[in-house]
PDB file of C-alpha atoms and ligand atoms in Angstrom:
ATOM      1  CA  MET A   1       0.000   0.000   0.000  1.00 98.00           C
ATOM      2  CA  GLN A   2       1.282   3.450  -0.906  1.00 98.00           C
ATOM      3  CA  VAL A   3       0.899   6.132   1.780  1.00 98.00           C
ATOM      4  CA  PHE A   4       0.696   9.810   0.825  1.00 98.00           C
ATOM      5  CA  HIS A   5       0.511  12.944   2.978  1.00 98.00           C
ATOM      6  CA  GLN A   6       0.509  15.544   0.188  1.00 98.00           C
ATOM      7  CA  ILE A   7      -2.300  16.385  -2.246  1.00 98.00           C
ATOM      8  CA  LYS A   8       0.174  16.726  -5.115  1.00 98.00           C
ATOM      9  CA  SER A   9       1.676  13.271  -4.645  1.00 98.00           C
ATOM     10  CA  VAL A  10      -1.624  11.390  -4.230  1.00 98.00           C
ATOM     11  CA  ARG A  11      -2.939  13.149  -7.346  1.00 98.00           C
ATOM     12  CA  GLU A  12       0.156  12.123  -9.341  1.00 97.00           C
ATOM     13  CA  ALA A  13      -0.159   8.490  -8.271  1.00 96.00           C
ATOM     14  CA  LEU A  14      -3.857   8.436  -9.139  1.00 97.00           C
ATOM     15  CA  GLN A  15      -3.349  10.176 -12.470  1.00 96.00           C
ATOM     16  CA  GLN A  16      -1.115   7.320 -13.533  1.00 92.00           C
ATOM     17  CA  ALA A  17      -3.782   4.748 -12.588  1.00 94.00           C
ATOM     18  CA  LYS A  18      -6.492   6.755 -14.359  1.00 96.00           C
ATOM     19  CA  ASN A  19      -4.337   7.024 -17.515  1.00 96.00           C
ATOM     20  CA  GLU A  20      -4.206   3.228 -17.476  1.00 96.00           C
ATOM     21  CA  GLY A  21      -8.023   3.256 -17.510  1.00 97.00           C
ATOM     22  CA  LYS A  22      -8.376   2.087 -13.917  1.00 97.00           C
ATOM     23  CA  LYS A  23     -11.531   2.831 -11.964  1.00 98.00           C
ATOM     24  CA  VAL A  24     -10.917   4.529  -8.595  1.00 98.00           C
ATOM     25  CA  GLY A  25     -12.938   3.784  -5.448  1.00 98.00           C
ATOM     26  CA  PHE A  26     -12.695   5.979  -2.365  1.00 99.00           C
ATOM     27  CA  VAL A  27     -13.387   5.385   1.351  1.00 99.00           C
ATOM     28  CA  PRO A  28     -13.016   8.560   3.452  1.00 98.00           C
ATOM     29  CA  THR A  29     -12.505   7.928   7.188  1.00 98.00           C
ATOM     30  CA  MET A  30     -11.252   9.565  10.348  1.00 97.00           C
ATOM     31  CA  GLY A  31      -9.158   6.527  11.249  1.00 97.00           C
ATOM     32  CA  ASN A  32      -9.324   4.288  14.342  1.00 95.00           C
ATOM     33  CA  LEU A  33     -10.421   1.684  11.866  1.00 97.00           C
ATOM     34  CA  HIS A  34     -12.549  -1.325  12.807  1.00 96.00           C
ATOM     35  CA  ASN A  35     -14.293  -4.087  10.869  1.00 96.00           C
ATOM     36  CA  ALA A  36     -17.037  -1.778   9.596  1.00 97.00           C
ATOM     37  CA  HIS A  37     -14.437   0.450   7.885  1.00 98.00           C
ATOM     38  CA  LEU A  38     -12.701  -2.597   6.418  1.00 98.00           C
ATOM     39  CA  ALA A  39     -16.078  -3.750   5.064  1.00 98.00           C
ATOM     40  CA  LEU A  40     -16.375  -0.364   3.285  1.00 98.00           C
ATOM     41  CA  VAL A  41     -12.960  -0.965   1.674  1.00 98.00           C
ATOM     42  CA  LYS A  42     -14.121  -4.418   0.551  1.00 98.00           C
ATOM     43  CA  THR A  43     -17.314  -2.903  -0.890  1.00 98.00           C
ATOM     44  CA  ALA A  44     -15.214  -0.345  -2.804  1.00 98.00           C
ATOM     45  CA  GLN A  45     -13.101  -3.203  -4.200  1.00 98.00           C
ATOM     46  CA  ASN A  46     -16.255  -4.663  -5.778  1.00 98.00           C
ATOM     47  CA  TYR A  47     -16.719  -1.476  -7.821  1.00 98.00           C
ATOM     48  CA  ALA A  48     -13.170  -0.280  -8.536  1.00 98.00           C
ATOM     49  CA  ASP A  49      -9.681  -1.380  -9.611  1.00 98.00           C
ATOM     50  CA  ILE A  50      -7.839   0.928  -7.204  1.00 98.00           C
ATOM     51  CA  VAL A  51      -9.103   1.675  -3.697  1.00 98.00           C
ATOM     52  CA  VAL A  52      -8.030   4.845  -1.897  1.00 98.00           C
ATOM     53  CA  CYS A  53      -8.738   5.306   1.805  1.00 99.00           C
ATOM     54  CA  SER A  54      -8.256   8.639   3.561  1.00 98.00           C
ATOM     55  CA  ILE A  55      -7.639   9.194   7.249  1.00 98.00           C
ATOM     56  CA  PHE A  56      -8.179  12.756   8.426  1.00 98.00           C
ATOM     57  CA  VAL A  57      -9.681  13.752  11.789  1.00 97.00           C
ATOM     58  CA  ASN A  58     -11.513  16.781  10.465  1.00 97.00           C
ATOM     59  CA  ARG A  59     -11.649  19.467  13.159  1.00 96.00           C
ATOM     60  CA  LEU A  60     -14.143  21.458  11.064  1.00 97.00           C
ATOM     61  CA  GLN A  61     -16.905  18.926  11.799  1.00 97.00           C
ATOM     62  CA  PHE A  62     -16.398  18.877  15.579  1.00 96.00           C
ATOM     63  CA  GLY A  63     -18.169  21.364  17.868  1.00 92.00           C
ATOM     64  CA  LEU A  64     -16.182  23.334  20.451  1.00 85.00           C
ATOM     65  CA  ASN A  65     -17.235  21.015  23.291  1.00 83.00           C
ATOM     66  CA  GLU A  66     -16.852  17.824  21.306  1.00 86.00           C
ATOM     67  CA  ASP A  67     -14.190  15.126  21.323  1.00 82.00           C
ATOM     68  CA  TRP A  68     -11.796  16.233  18.524  1.00 91.00           C
ATOM     69  CA  ASP A  69      -8.770  16.181  20.837  1.00 90.00           C
ATOM     70  CA  LYS A  70      -9.592  12.806  22.377  1.00 89.00           C
ATOM     71  CA  TYR A  71     -10.715  11.183  19.122  1.00 90.00           C
ATOM     72  CA  PRO A  72      -8.513   8.045  18.932  1.00 90.00           C
ATOM     73  CA  ARG A  73      -5.545   8.364  16.543  1.00 95.00           C
ATOM     74  CA  THR A  74      -4.179   4.906  15.722  1.00 96.00           C
ATOM     75  CA  LEU A  75      -2.372   5.395  12.408  1.00 98.00           C
ATOM     76  CA  GLU A  76       0.110   2.513  12.637  1.00 98.00           C
ATOM     77  CA  ASN A  77      -2.658   0.005  13.466  1.00 98.00           C
ATOM     78  CA  ASP A  78      -4.873   1.484  10.771  1.00 98.00           C
ATOM     79  CA  ILE A  79      -2.131   1.044   8.168  1.00 98.00           C
ATOM     80  CA  GLN A  80      -1.750  -2.652   9.093  1.00 98.00           C
ATOM     81  CA  LYS A  81      -5.523  -3.187   8.859  1.00 98.00           C
ATOM     82  CA  LEU A  82      -5.765  -1.477   5.473  1.00 98.00           C
ATOM     83  CA  LYS A  83      -2.866  -3.555   4.157  1.00 98.00           C
ATOM     84  CA  SER A  84      -4.576  -6.739   5.398  1.00 98.00           C
ATOM     85  CA  VAL A  85      -7.638  -6.055   3.208  1.00 98.00           C
ATOM     86  CA  GLY A  86      -5.647  -5.024   0.139  1.00 98.00           C
ATOM     87  CA  CYS A  87      -6.248  -1.262   0.137  1.00 98.00           C
ATOM     88  CA  HIS A  88      -3.973   0.276  -2.540  1.00 98.00           C
ATOM     89  CA  ILE A  89      -3.505   3.872  -1.431  1.00 98.00           C
ATOM     90  CA  LEU A  90      -3.808   5.689   1.895  1.00 98.00           C
ATOM     91  CA  PHE A  91      -4.056   9.473   1.940  1.00 99.00           C
ATOM     92  CA  CYS A  92      -3.459  10.886   5.429  1.00 98.00           C
ATOM     93  CA  PRO A  93      -2.833  14.637   5.195  1.00 98.00           C
ATOM     94  CA  GLU A  94      -1.920  17.077   7.971  1.00 98.00           C
ATOM     95  CA  GLU A  95      -4.463  19.794   8.805  1.00 97.00           C
ATOM     96  CA  GLN A  96      -2.326  22.443   7.071  1.00 98.00           C
ATOM     97  CA  GLU A  97      -2.544  20.477   3.816  1.00 98.00           C
ATOM     98  CA  ILE A  98      -6.352  20.457   3.859  1.00 98.00           C
ATOM     99  CA  TYR A  99      -6.897  23.927   5.340  1.00 98.00           C
ATOM    100  CA  PRO A 100      -3.886  26.001   4.155  1.00 97.00           C
ATOM    101  CA  ASN A 101      -5.823  29.262   4.611  1.00 97.00           C
ATOM    102  CA  GLY A 102      -7.075  28.310   8.074  1.00 97.00           C
ATOM    103  CA  MET A 103     -10.475  26.890   8.917  1.00 95.00           C
ATOM    104  CA  ASP A 104     -12.215  30.232   9.507  1.00 94.00           C
ATOM    105  CA  ALA A 105     -11.386  31.391   5.973  1.00 95.00           C
ATOM    106  CA  GLN A 106     -12.280  28.054   4.368  1.00 97.00           C
ATOM    107  CA  THR A 107     -14.972  28.120   1.657  1.00 98.00           C
ATOM    108  CA  ARG A 108     -17.888  26.056   2.971  1.00 98.00           C
ATOM    109  CA  VAL A 109     -20.371  23.661   1.416  1.00 98.00           C
ATOM    110  CA  ILE A 110     -23.816  23.780   3.030  1.00 97.00           C
ATOM    111  CA  VAL A 111     -26.738  21.445   2.347  1.00 96.00           C
ATOM    112  CA  PRO A 112     -29.737  23.385   3.714  1.00 93.00           C
ATOM    113  CA  SER A 113     -32.579  21.863   5.763  1.00 87.00           C
ATOM    114  CA  MET A 114     -31.215  18.289   5.888  1.00 94.00           C
ATOM    115  CA  ALA A 115     -28.176  19.412   7.887  1.00 95.00           C
ATOM    116  CA  ASP A 116     -30.062  21.113  10.731  1.00 95.00           C
ATOM    117  CA  VAL A 117     -32.247  18.236  11.882  1.00 97.00           C
ATOM    118  CA  LEU A 118     -31.528  15.025  13.868  1.00 98.00           C
ATOM    119  CA  CYS A 119     -27.736  14.913  14.517  1.00 97.00           C
ATOM    120  CA  GLY A 120     -27.434  18.396  12.988  1.00 97.00           C
ATOM    121  CA  ALA A 121     -29.760  19.834  15.655  1.00 96.00           C
ATOM    122  CA  SER A 122     -27.542  18.489  18.468  1.00 94.00           C
ATOM    123  CA  ARG A 123     -24.282  19.195  16.631  1.00 94.00           C
ATOM    124  CA  PRO A 124     -24.621  22.638  14.988  1.00 95.00           C
ATOM    125  CA  GLY A 125     -22.169  23.059  12.091  1.00 96.00           C
ATOM    126  CA  HIS A 126     -21.250  19.353  12.065  1.00 97.00           C
ATOM    127  CA  PHE A 127     -22.584  18.540   8.610  1.00 98.00           C
ATOM    128  CA  GLU A 128     -21.183  21.753   7.140  1.00 98.00           C
ATOM    129  CA  GLY A 129     -17.773  20.467   8.263  1.00 98.00           C
ATOM    130  CA  VAL A 130     -18.492  17.041   6.768  1.00 98.00           C
ATOM    131  CA  THR A 131     -19.712  18.293   3.380  1.00 98.00           C
ATOM    132  CA  THR A 132     -16.871  20.806   3.146  1.00 98.00           C
ATOM    133  CA  VAL A 133     -14.153  18.211   3.778  1.00 98.00           C
ATOM    134  CA  VAL A 134     -15.818  15.507   1.672  1.00 99.00           C
ATOM    135  CA  SER A 135     -16.131  17.876  -1.295  1.00 98.00           C
ATOM    136  CA  LYS A 136     -12.430  18.781  -0.891  1.00 98.00           C
ATOM    137  CA  LEU A 137     -11.481  15.093  -0.698  1.00 98.00           C
ATOM    138  CA  PHE A 138     -13.627  14.363  -3.774  1.00 98.00           C
ATOM    139  CA  HIS A 139     -11.724  17.099  -5.655  1.00 98.00           C
ATOM    140  CA  ILE A 140      -8.377  15.724  -4.509  1.00 98.00           C
ATOM    141  CA  VAL A 141      -9.018  12.038  -5.238  1.00 98.00           C
ATOM    142  CA  GLN A 142     -11.567  12.440  -8.074  1.00 98.00           C
ATOM    143  CA  PRO A 143     -12.882   8.910  -7.571  1.00 98.00           C
ATOM    144  CA  ASN A 144     -15.429   7.156  -9.754  1.00 98.00           C
ATOM    145  CA  ILE A 145     -17.227   5.809  -6.702  1.00 98.00           C
ATOM    146  CA  ALA A 146     -17.130   6.562  -2.961  1.00 99.00           C
ATOM    147  CA  VAL A 147     -18.455   4.369  -0.166  1.00 98.00           C
ATOM    148  CA  PHE A 148     -20.039   5.704   3.049  1.00 98.00           C
ATOM    149  CA  GLY A 149     -21.429   3.592   5.877  1.00 98.00           C
ATOM    150  CA  LEU A 150     -25.184   3.363   6.384  1.00 98.00           C
ATOM    151  CA  LYS A 151     -24.723   3.723  10.139  1.00 98.00           C
ATOM    152  CA  ASP A 152     -24.271   7.454   9.497  1.00 98.00           C
ATOM    153  CA  PHE A 153     -27.503   7.534   7.508  1.00 98.00           C
ATOM    154  CA  GLN A 154     -27.968  11.298   7.701  1.00 98.00           C
ATOM    155  CA  GLN A 155     -24.375  11.863   6.558  1.00 98.00           C
ATOM    156  CA  LEU A 156     -24.921   9.518   3.612  1.00 98.00           C
ATOM    157  CA  ALA A 157     -28.191  11.244   2.624  1.00 97.00           C
ATOM    158  CA  ILE A 158     -26.582  14.698   2.849  1.00 97.00           C
ATOM    159  CA  ILE A 159     -23.529  13.643   0.820  1.00 98.00           C
ATOM    160  CA  ARG A 160     -25.831  12.148  -1.809  1.00 97.00           C
ATOM    161  CA  ARG A 161     -27.722  15.440  -1.985  1.00 96.00           C
ATOM    162  CA  MET A 162     -24.470  17.418  -2.175  1.00 98.00           C
ATOM    163  CA  THR A 163     -23.127  15.358  -5.096  1.00 98.00           C
ATOM    164  CA  GLU A 164     -26.481  15.652  -6.877  1.00 97.00           C
ATOM    165  CA  ASP A 165     -26.821  19.413  -6.275  1.00 97.00           C
ATOM    166  CA  LEU A 166     -23.203  20.216  -7.208  1.00 98.00           C
ATOM    167  CA  CYS A 167     -23.138  17.800 -10.181  1.00 98.00           C
ATOM    168  CA  ILE A 168     -20.097  16.015  -8.751  1.00 98.00           C
ATOM    169  CA  PRO A 169     -19.356  13.004 -10.980  1.00 98.00           C
ATOM    170  CA  VAL A 170     -18.961  10.522  -8.121  1.00 98.00           C
ATOM    171  CA  GLU A 171     -21.311   7.592  -7.562  1.00 98.00           C
ATOM    172  CA  VAL A 172     -22.082   7.424  -3.834  1.00 98.00           C
ATOM    173  CA  ILE A 173     -22.475   3.860  -2.579  1.00 98.00           C
ATOM    174  CA  ALA A 174     -23.917   2.778   0.782  1.00 98.00           C
ATOM    175  CA  GLY A 175     -21.978   0.263   2.884  1.00 98.00           C
ATOM    176  CA  ASP A 176     -24.017  -1.967   5.208  1.00 96.00           C
ATOM    177  CA  ILE A 177     -24.050  -1.420   8.966  1.00 97.00           C
ATOM    178  CA  VAL A 178     -21.725  -3.895  10.696  1.00 96.00           C
ATOM    179  CA  ARG A 179     -22.972  -4.955  14.133  1.00 98.00           C
ATOM    180  CA  GLU A 180     -21.603  -6.642  17.237  1.00 97.00           C
ATOM    181  CA  ASP A 181     -23.310  -9.944  18.198  1.00 98.00           C
ATOM    182  CA  ASP A 182     -25.888  -8.142  20.371  1.00 98.00           C
ATOM    183  CA  GLY A 183     -26.795  -5.673  17.618  1.00 98.00           C
ATOM    184  CA  LEU A 184     -24.702  -2.668  18.716  1.00 98.00           C
ATOM    185  CA  ALA A 185     -23.567  -0.881  15.543  1.00 98.00           C
ATOM    186  CA  MET A 186     -19.771  -0.791  15.239  1.00 96.00           C
ATOM    187  CA  SER A 187     -18.351   2.695  15.749  1.00 95.00           C
ATOM    188  CA  SER A 188     -15.019   4.240  16.690  1.00 89.00           C
ATOM    189  CA  ARG A 189     -16.829   5.871  19.620  1.00 90.00           C
ATOM    190  CA  ASN A 190     -17.810   2.473  21.110  1.00 95.00           C
ATOM    191  CA  THR A 191     -14.396   2.514  22.831  1.00 92.00           C
ATOM    192  CA  PHE A 192     -15.829   5.268  25.073  1.00 92.00           C
ATOM    193  CA  ILE A 193     -18.673   3.033  26.369  1.00 96.00           C
ATOM    194  CA  THR A 194     -17.894   1.972  29.956  1.00 95.00           C
ATOM    195  CA  ALA A 195     -17.738  -1.749  30.829  1.00 96.00           C
ATOM    196  CA  LYS A 196     -20.720  -1.251  33.158  1.00 96.00           C
ATOM    197  CA  GLU A 197     -22.856   0.302  30.412  1.00 96.00           C
ATOM    198  CA  ARG A 198     -21.821  -2.042  27.612  1.00 97.00           C
ATOM    199  CA  PRO A 199     -24.343  -4.892  28.319  1.00 97.00           C
ATOM    200  CA  LYS A 200     -27.255  -2.498  27.721  1.00 98.00           C
ATOM    201  CA  ALA A 201     -25.654  -0.321  25.032  1.00 98.00           C
ATOM    202  CA  ASN A 202     -27.602  -2.220  22.347  1.00 98.00           C
ATOM    203  CA  GLN A 203     -30.837  -0.601  23.650  1.00 98.00           C
ATOM    204  CA  LEU A 204     -30.869   1.907  20.791  1.00 98.00           C
ATOM    205  CA  HIS A 205     -30.828  -0.953  18.302  1.00 98.00           C
ATOM    206  CA  LEU A 206     -33.515  -2.877  20.249  1.00 98.00           C
ATOM    207  CA  SER A 207     -35.798   0.170  20.296  1.00 98.00           C
ATOM    208  CA  LEU A 208     -35.247   0.793  16.565  1.00 98.00           C
ATOM    209  CA  LYS A 209     -36.195  -2.823  15.865  1.00 98.00           C
ATOM    210  CA  TRP A 210     -39.265  -2.559  18.078  1.00 98.00           C
ATOM    211  CA  VAL A 211     -40.482   0.600  16.310  1.00 98.00           C
ATOM    212  CA  CYS A 212     -39.958  -1.043  12.893  1.00 98.00           C
ATOM    213  CA  GLU A 213     -41.959  -4.078  13.999  1.00 98.00           C
ATOM    214  CA  GLN A 214     -44.839  -1.817  15.099  1.00 98.00           C
ATOM    215  CA  ILE A 215     -44.787   0.047  11.764  1.00 98.00           C
ATOM    216  CA  ASN A 216     -44.688  -3.239   9.832  1.00 97.00           C
ATOM    217  CA  GLN A 217     -47.740  -4.355  11.828  1.00 97.00           C
ATOM    218  CA  GLY A 218     -49.614  -1.236  10.663  1.00 96.00           C
ATOM    219  CA  GLU A 219     -49.039   1.329  13.450  1.00 96.00           C
ATOM    220  CA  LYS A 220     -49.202   4.794  11.879  1.00 94.00           C
ATOM    221  CA  ASP A 221     -48.897   6.988  14.982  1.00 97.00           C
ATOM    222  CA  PHE A 222     -45.183   7.677  14.578  1.00 98.00           C
ATOM    223  CA  GLN A 223     -45.086  10.240  17.383  1.00 98.00           C
ATOM    224  CA  LEU A 224     -46.424   7.656  19.829  1.00 98.00           C
ATOM    225  CA  LEU A 225     -43.733   5.174  18.738  1.00 98.00           C
ATOM    226  CA  GLU A 226     -40.980   7.785  18.998  1.00 98.00           C
ATOM    227  CA  ASN A 227     -42.039   8.678  22.556  1.00 98.00           C
ATOM    228  CA  GLU A 228     -42.246   5.026  23.600  1.00 98.00           C
ATOM    229  CA  ALA A 229     -38.771   4.312  22.149  1.00 98.00           C
ATOM    230  CA  LYS A 230     -37.300   7.253  24.086  1.00 98.00           C
ATOM    231  CA  ALA A 231     -38.932   5.920  27.263  1.00 98.00           C
ATOM    232  CA  GLN A 232     -37.353   2.489  26.634  1.00 98.00           C
ATOM    233  CA  ILE A 233     -33.909   4.102  26.233  1.00 98.00           C
ATOM    234  CA  SER A 234     -34.330   6.110  29.454  1.00 98.00           C
ATOM    235  CA  ALA A 235     -35.495   2.979  31.316  1.00 98.00           C
ATOM    236  CA  ALA A 236     -32.263   1.234  30.227  1.00 98.00           C
ATOM    237  CA  GLY A 237     -30.269   4.047  31.907  1.00 98.00           C
ATOM    238  CA  PHE A 238     -29.310   6.159  28.878  1.00 98.00           C
ATOM    239  CA  ARG A 239     -30.264   9.681  27.797  1.00 98.00           C
ATOM    240  CA  PRO A 240     -32.108   9.752  24.477  1.00 98.00           C
ATOM    241  CA  ASP A 241     -31.041  12.543  22.115  1.00 98.00           C
ATOM    242  CA  TYR A 242     -33.569  12.072  19.321  1.00 98.00           C
ATOM    243  CA  PHE A 243     -35.687   9.253  17.941  1.00 98.00           C
ATOM    244  CA  ASN A 244     -37.471  10.020  14.671  1.00 98.00           C
ATOM    245  CA  VAL A 245     -39.374   8.245  11.932  1.00 98.00           C
ATOM    246  CA  CYS A 246     -38.309  10.003   8.710  1.00 98.00           C
ATOM    247  CA  ASN A 247     -38.704  10.018   4.959  1.00 96.00           C
ATOM    248  CA  SER A 248     -35.558   8.197   3.778  1.00 96.00           C
ATOM    249  CA  LYS A 249     -34.648  10.692   1.052  1.00 92.00           C
ATOM    250  CA  THR A 250     -35.485  14.076   2.580  1.00 92.00           C
ATOM    251  CA  LEU A 251     -35.170  13.192   6.303  1.00 95.00           C
ATOM    252  CA  ALA A 252     -38.382  15.159   6.908  1.00 95.00           C
ATOM    253  CA  PRO A 253     -40.856  13.592   9.380  1.00 97.00           C
ATOM    254  CA  ALA A 254     -42.390  10.565   7.623  1.00 98.00           C
ATOM    255  CA  ALA A 255     -45.881  10.948   6.167  1.00 97.00           C
ATOM    256  CA  ASN A 256     -48.376   8.095   6.540  1.00 94.00           C
ATOM    257  CA  ASP A 257     -48.176   7.248   2.826  1.00 95.00           C
ATOM    258  CA  ASP A 258     -44.356   7.345   2.508  1.00 96.00           C
ATOM    259  CA  LYS A 259     -42.961   4.206   0.869  1.00 96.00           C
ATOM    260  CA  TYR A 260     -39.362   4.550   2.057  1.00 97.00           C
ATOM    261  CA  ILE A 261     -38.984   5.222   5.760  1.00 98.00           C
ATOM    262  CA  THR A 262     -35.906   5.368   7.972  1.00 98.00           C
ATOM    263  CA  VAL A 263     -36.112   5.270  11.740  1.00 98.00           C
ATOM    264  CA  LEU A 264     -33.143   7.093  13.247  1.00 98.00           C
ATOM    265  CA  GLY A 265     -32.043   7.448  16.849  1.00 98.00           C
ATOM    266  CA  ALA A 266     -29.226   8.822  18.983  1.00 98.00           C
ATOM    267  CA  MET A 267     -28.545   8.352  22.691  1.00 98.00           C
ATOM    268  CA  TYR A 268     -25.912   9.379  25.200  1.00 98.00           C
ATOM    269  CA  THR A 269     -23.982   6.914  27.334  1.00 97.00           C
ATOM    270  CA  GLN A 270     -21.676   8.337  30.000  1.00 96.00           C
ATOM    271  CA  GLY A 271     -18.770   8.684  27.587  1.00 90.00           C
ATOM    272  CA  ALA A 272     -20.224   8.414  24.104  1.00 92.00           C
ATOM    273  CA  ARG A 273     -23.040   9.565  21.873  1.00 94.00           C
ATOM    274  CA  LEU A 274     -24.267   6.596  19.821  1.00 98.00           C
ATOM    275  CA  ILE A 275     -26.331   6.694  16.634  1.00 98.00           C
ATOM    276  CA  ASP A 276     -28.119   3.999  14.670  1.00 98.00           C
ATOM    277  CA  ASN A 277     -30.970   3.547  12.187  1.00 98.00           C
ATOM    278  CA  ILE A 278     -33.087   1.031  10.309  1.00 98.00           C
ATOM    279  CA  SER A 279     -34.718   1.595   6.903  1.00 98.00           C
ATOM    280  CA  LEU A 280     -38.066   0.127   5.825  1.00 98.00           C
ATOM    281  CA  GLU A 281     -39.832  -0.220   2.509  1.00 97.00           C
ATOM    282  CA  LEU A 282     -43.605  -0.188   3.053  1.00 95.00           C
TER     283      LEU A 282
HETATM  284  O1  PAF B   1     -17.773   9.396   8.634  1.00 95.03           O
HETATM  285  C1  PAF B   1     -16.658   9.897   8.839  1.00 95.03           C
HETATM  286  O2  PAF B   1     -15.737   9.239   9.309  1.00 95.03           O
HETATM  287  C2  PAF B   1     -16.434  11.376   8.519  1.00 95.03           C
HETATM  288  O3  PAF B   1     -17.567  12.126   8.787  1.00 95.03           O
HETATM  289  C3  PAF B   1     -15.937  11.605   7.089  1.00 95.03           C
HETATM  290  C4  PAF B   1     -16.977  11.192   6.065  1.00 95.03           C
HETATM  291  C5  PAF B   1     -14.651  10.845   6.851  1.00 95.03           C
HETATM  292  C6  PAF B   1     -15.655  13.105   6.868  1.00 95.03           C
HETATM  293  O4  PAF B   1     -14.690  13.580   7.750  1.00 95.03           O
END
């Protein structure tokens, strides 16, 4: 695997592959890689000849009181894991390389309405940071396809909208959620769950499944289901952030006749904020 820190050098390496007619797949990450990230690399391999992974802990998408400084940085381990699944190129730039004019002066990409709800309501500015860095990474790598995990459903939907609205010639592909045996969705932030909390940390997933079962059985009072799910999460000892039944494409509250519905939730443990979702076709 080739490792690049500079935009110029990764571009040169990729230009050569593109001249040879190779299709480029891209998996952007913030590192601290686990099996779910490696599954995204494997998905990209199904669509492309060359797979590029990026590792960049993007300060622009973290709020002032969030965990940018304690976000786990495990580059050496990450490199070994990427090599083990046959990733071809790793791009891991320094902050100065991505934001040479400073973050305050950085041109921003904003996807209105979808970015202010759900996770965006609890994390103001988060998705602006995501779409800004992803559009920069798309311009640097210029991949044919890019894979994003379905666990971050809102992120995926917003990136899809951004590529559509800005006519970016990248096909955005969804990578399945990878779960622990008890259903907890794999996430870099799971390392912050305490040993005491861990046995019940799958409650978010259990409540999502319960709500989906109720909808499949014909329940149409989504508000009632959302409130009940939040009560289940509180009863398990966690603080619910949001729990919403949404239209899968727009993320607006689901209407009774919507065909594609996604149920999304977020909850706080003592040390982590966990998110998860399940999509339904009615
Ligand atoms: O999902 C992530 O890890 C990040 O939000 C991403 C897409 C790499 C942008 O920094």
